[in-house]
Coordinates of C-alpha atoms and ligand atoms in Angstrom, one line a residue:
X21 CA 103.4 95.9 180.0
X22 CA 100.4 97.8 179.6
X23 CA 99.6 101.2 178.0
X24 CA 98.2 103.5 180.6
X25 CA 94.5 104.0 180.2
X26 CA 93.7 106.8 178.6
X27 CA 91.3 109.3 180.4
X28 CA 87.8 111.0 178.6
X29 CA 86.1 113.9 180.0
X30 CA 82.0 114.0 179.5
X31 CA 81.0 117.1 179.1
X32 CA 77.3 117.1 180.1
X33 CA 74.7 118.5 182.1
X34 CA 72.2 115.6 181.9
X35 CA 73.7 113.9 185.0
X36 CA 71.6 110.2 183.8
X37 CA 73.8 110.3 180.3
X38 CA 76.2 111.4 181.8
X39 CA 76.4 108.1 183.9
X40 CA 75.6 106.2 181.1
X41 CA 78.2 107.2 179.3
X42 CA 80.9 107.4 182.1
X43 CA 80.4 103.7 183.1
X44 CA 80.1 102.4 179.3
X45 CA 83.2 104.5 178.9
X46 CA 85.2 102.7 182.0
X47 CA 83.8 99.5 180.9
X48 CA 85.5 99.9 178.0
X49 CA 88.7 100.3 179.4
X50 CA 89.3 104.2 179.2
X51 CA 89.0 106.6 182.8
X52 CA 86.1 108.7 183.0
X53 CA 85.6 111.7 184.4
X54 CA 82.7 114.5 184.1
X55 CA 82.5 118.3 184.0
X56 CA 78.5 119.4 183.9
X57 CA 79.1 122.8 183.2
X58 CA 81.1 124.8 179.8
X59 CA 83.2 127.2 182.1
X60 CA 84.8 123.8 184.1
X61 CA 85.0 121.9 181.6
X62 CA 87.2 124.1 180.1
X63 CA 89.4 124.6 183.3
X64 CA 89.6 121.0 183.3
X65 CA 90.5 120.9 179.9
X66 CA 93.5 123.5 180.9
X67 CA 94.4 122.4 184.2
X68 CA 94.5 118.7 183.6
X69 CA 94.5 117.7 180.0
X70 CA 92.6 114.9 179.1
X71 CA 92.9 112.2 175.9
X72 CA 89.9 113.0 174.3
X73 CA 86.7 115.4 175.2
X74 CA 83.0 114.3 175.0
X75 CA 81.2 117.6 174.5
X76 CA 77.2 117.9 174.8
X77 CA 76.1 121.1 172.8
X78 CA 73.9 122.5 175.0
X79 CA 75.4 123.3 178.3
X80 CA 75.2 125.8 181.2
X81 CA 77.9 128.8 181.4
X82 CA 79.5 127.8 178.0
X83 CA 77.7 126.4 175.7
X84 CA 80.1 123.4 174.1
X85 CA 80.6 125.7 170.5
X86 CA 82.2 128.1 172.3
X87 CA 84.1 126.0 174.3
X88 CA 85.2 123.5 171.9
X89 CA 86.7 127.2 169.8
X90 CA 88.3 127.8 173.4
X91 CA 90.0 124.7 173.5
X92 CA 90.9 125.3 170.4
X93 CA 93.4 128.3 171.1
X94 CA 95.5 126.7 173.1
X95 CA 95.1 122.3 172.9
X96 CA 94.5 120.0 169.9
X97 CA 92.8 117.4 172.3
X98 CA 90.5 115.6 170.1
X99 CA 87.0 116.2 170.7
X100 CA 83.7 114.5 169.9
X101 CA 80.7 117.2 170.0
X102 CA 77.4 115.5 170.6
X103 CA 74.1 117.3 169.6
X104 CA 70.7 116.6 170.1
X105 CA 69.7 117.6 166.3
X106 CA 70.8 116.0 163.1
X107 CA 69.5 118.8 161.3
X108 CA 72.2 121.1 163.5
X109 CA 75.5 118.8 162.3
X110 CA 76.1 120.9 158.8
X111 CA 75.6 124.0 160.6
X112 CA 78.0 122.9 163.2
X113 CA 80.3 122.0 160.1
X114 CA 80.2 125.0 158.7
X115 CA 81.3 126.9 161.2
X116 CA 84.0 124.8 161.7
X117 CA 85.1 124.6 164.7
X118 CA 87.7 121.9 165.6
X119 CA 86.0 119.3 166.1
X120 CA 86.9 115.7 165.0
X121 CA 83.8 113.8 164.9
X122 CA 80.0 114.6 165.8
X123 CA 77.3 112.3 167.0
X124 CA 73.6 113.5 167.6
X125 CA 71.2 112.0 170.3
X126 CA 69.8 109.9 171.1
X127 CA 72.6 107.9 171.2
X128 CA 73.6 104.9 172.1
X129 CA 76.5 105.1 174.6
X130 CA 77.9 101.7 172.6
X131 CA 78.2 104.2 169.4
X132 CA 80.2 106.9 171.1
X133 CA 82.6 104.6 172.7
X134 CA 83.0 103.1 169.1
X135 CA 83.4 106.8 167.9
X136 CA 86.1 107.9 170.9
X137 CA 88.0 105.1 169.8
X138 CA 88.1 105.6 166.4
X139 CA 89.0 108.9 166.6
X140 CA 91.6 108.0 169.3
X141 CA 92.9 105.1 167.0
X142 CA 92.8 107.7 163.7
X143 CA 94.8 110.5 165.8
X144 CA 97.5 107.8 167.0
X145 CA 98.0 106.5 163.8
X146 CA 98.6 109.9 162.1
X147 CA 100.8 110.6 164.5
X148 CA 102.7 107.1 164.4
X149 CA 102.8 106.6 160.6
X150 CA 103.3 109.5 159.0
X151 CA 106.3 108.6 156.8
X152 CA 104.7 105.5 156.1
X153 CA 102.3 107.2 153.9
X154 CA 101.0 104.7 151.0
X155 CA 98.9 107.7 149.9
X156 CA 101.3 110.2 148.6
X157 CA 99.4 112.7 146.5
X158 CA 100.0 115.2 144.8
X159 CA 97.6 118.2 143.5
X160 CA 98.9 120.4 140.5
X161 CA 96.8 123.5 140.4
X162 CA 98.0 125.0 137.5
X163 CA 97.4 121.4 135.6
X164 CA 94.4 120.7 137.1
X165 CA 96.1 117.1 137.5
X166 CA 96.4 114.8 140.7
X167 CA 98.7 111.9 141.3
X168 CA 98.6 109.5 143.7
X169 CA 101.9 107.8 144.6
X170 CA 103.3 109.4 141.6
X171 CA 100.5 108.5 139.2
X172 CA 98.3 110.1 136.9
X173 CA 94.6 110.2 137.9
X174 CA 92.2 110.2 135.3
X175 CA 89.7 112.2 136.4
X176 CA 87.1 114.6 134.9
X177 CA 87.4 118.6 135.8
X178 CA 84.0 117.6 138.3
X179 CA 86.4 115.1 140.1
X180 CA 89.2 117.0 140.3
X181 CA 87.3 120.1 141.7
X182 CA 86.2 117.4 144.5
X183 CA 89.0 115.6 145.0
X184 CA 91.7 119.0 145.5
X185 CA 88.9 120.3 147.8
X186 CA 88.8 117.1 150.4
X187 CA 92.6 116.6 150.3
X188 CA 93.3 120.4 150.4
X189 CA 92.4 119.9 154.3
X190 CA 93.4 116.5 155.0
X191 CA 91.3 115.1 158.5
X192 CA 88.6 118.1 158.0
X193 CA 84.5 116.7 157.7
X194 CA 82.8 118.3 154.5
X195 CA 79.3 118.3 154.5
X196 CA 77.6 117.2 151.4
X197 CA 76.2 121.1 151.2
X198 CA 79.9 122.5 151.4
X199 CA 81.2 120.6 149.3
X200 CA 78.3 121.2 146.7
X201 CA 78.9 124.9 147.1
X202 CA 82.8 124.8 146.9
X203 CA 83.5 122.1 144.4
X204 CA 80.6 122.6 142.0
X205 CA 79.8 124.9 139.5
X206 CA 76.5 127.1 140.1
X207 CA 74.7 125.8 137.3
X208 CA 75.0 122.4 137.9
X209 CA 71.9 120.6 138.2
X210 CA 73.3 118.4 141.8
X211 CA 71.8 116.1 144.2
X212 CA 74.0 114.6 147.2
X213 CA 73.5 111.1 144.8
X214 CA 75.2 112.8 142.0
X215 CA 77.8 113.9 145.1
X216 CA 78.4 110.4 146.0
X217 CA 78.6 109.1 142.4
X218 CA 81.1 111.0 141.8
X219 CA 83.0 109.9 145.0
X220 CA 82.7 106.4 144.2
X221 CA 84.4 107.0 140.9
X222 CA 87.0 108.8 142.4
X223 CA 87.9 106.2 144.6
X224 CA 87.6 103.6 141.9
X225 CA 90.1 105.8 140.2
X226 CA 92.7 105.7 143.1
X227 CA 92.2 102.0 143.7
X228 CA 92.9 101.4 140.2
X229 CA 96.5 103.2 141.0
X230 CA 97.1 102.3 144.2
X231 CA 96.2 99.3 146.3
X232 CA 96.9 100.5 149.6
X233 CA 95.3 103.9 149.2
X234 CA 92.2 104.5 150.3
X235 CA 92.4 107.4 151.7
X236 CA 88.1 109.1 151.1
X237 CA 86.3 108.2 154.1
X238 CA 82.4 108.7 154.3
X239 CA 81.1 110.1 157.4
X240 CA 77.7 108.6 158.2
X241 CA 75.5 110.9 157.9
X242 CA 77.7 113.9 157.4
X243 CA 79.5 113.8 154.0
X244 CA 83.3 113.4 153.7
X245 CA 86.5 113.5 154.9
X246 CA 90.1 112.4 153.4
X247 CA 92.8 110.8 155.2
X248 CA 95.7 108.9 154.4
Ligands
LIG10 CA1 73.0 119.2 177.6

């Protein structure tokens, strides 16, 4: 028996990517279809929901912000916004706005397959495994403490600060530059190095707990995101 294939819609005025990605996509096994414009794509979206959206930033009638916030009111479809400036992704970020993964152009249509599918694996297995959880953790405000599995973290007050802040939204991307303004103090002298020091102690911390857990994810690029 196989699973039925699971439908993407491109979002994309650029009718040559939009090929590109369309065939890439079918060659990898998922059905393709295309909306060029922000206004159908989000009928589509309504009308006929699909397994996952590709959304280009810059579109005609809608641009793909405002309709990935659209989308947002009334579906959870996962969604991979595509923008043509690097620059624009920790804007994007903080504005939050749904999305579950980002990829700038130029791409190459073999890395947004590989991101549609990761996202698509990441989204089934959430929703397959939840009580399977070897991450249990545990934040106590009041202690400042965290526990993974039901053990004590050693970690300093910097590493706490991080650590409560990526797990207080479990799935959710932080940019470097949020979470330099939400988990550090003002007078900190910080550098995104002195970020992802920090992170690599943290998760030498948890692994020293917990085998199975390994639940901070870089996001290439980006920043962070935690998931169990
Ligand atoms: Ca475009």
């Amino acid at each position: 028996m196989t699973s039925p294939r699971r439908r993407v819609l491109v979002v994309e005025d650029e009718p040559t990517i939009a090929d590109i990605l369309m065939d890439y996509l079918r060659q990898s096994g998922f059905d393709a279809d295309h909306s060029g414009d922000g206004r159908q794509a989000l009928e589509a979206i309504r009308a006929n929901p699909p397994d996952l959206v590709v959304l280009d930033i810059m579109l005609p009638g809608l641009d793909g912000m405002s309709v990935c916030r659209e989308v947002r009111g009334f579906s959870a479809v996962p969604i991979v916004m595509v923008t043509a400036r690097v620059d624009e992704i920790d804007r994007l970020l903080g504005l939050d706005l749904g999305a579950d993964d980002y990829v700038c152009k130029p791409f190459s249509p073999r890395e947004v397959v590989a991101r549609v599918t990761a996202v698509l694996r990441r989204i089934g297995r959430d929703q397959g495994a939840r009580s399977a959880d070897p991450c249990r953790i545990e934040v106590d405000e009041a202690g400042q403490r965290i526990s993974i599995d039901g053990q004590r973290l050693d970690l300093t007050p910097t590493e706490y600060r991080l650590l409560s802040l990526l797990a207080s939204q479990p799935g959710r991307i932080y940019a470097r530059a949020q979470i330099l303004d939400l988990a550090y103090r003002h007078n900190e002298d910080v550098s995104d190095r002195t970020i992802d020091s920090h992170i690599k102690n943290i998760r030498k911390k948890i692994a020293a707990v917990s085998t199975d857990c390994d639940p901070i994810h870089s996001v290439y690029g980006v920043g962070y995101r935690f998931e169990t």
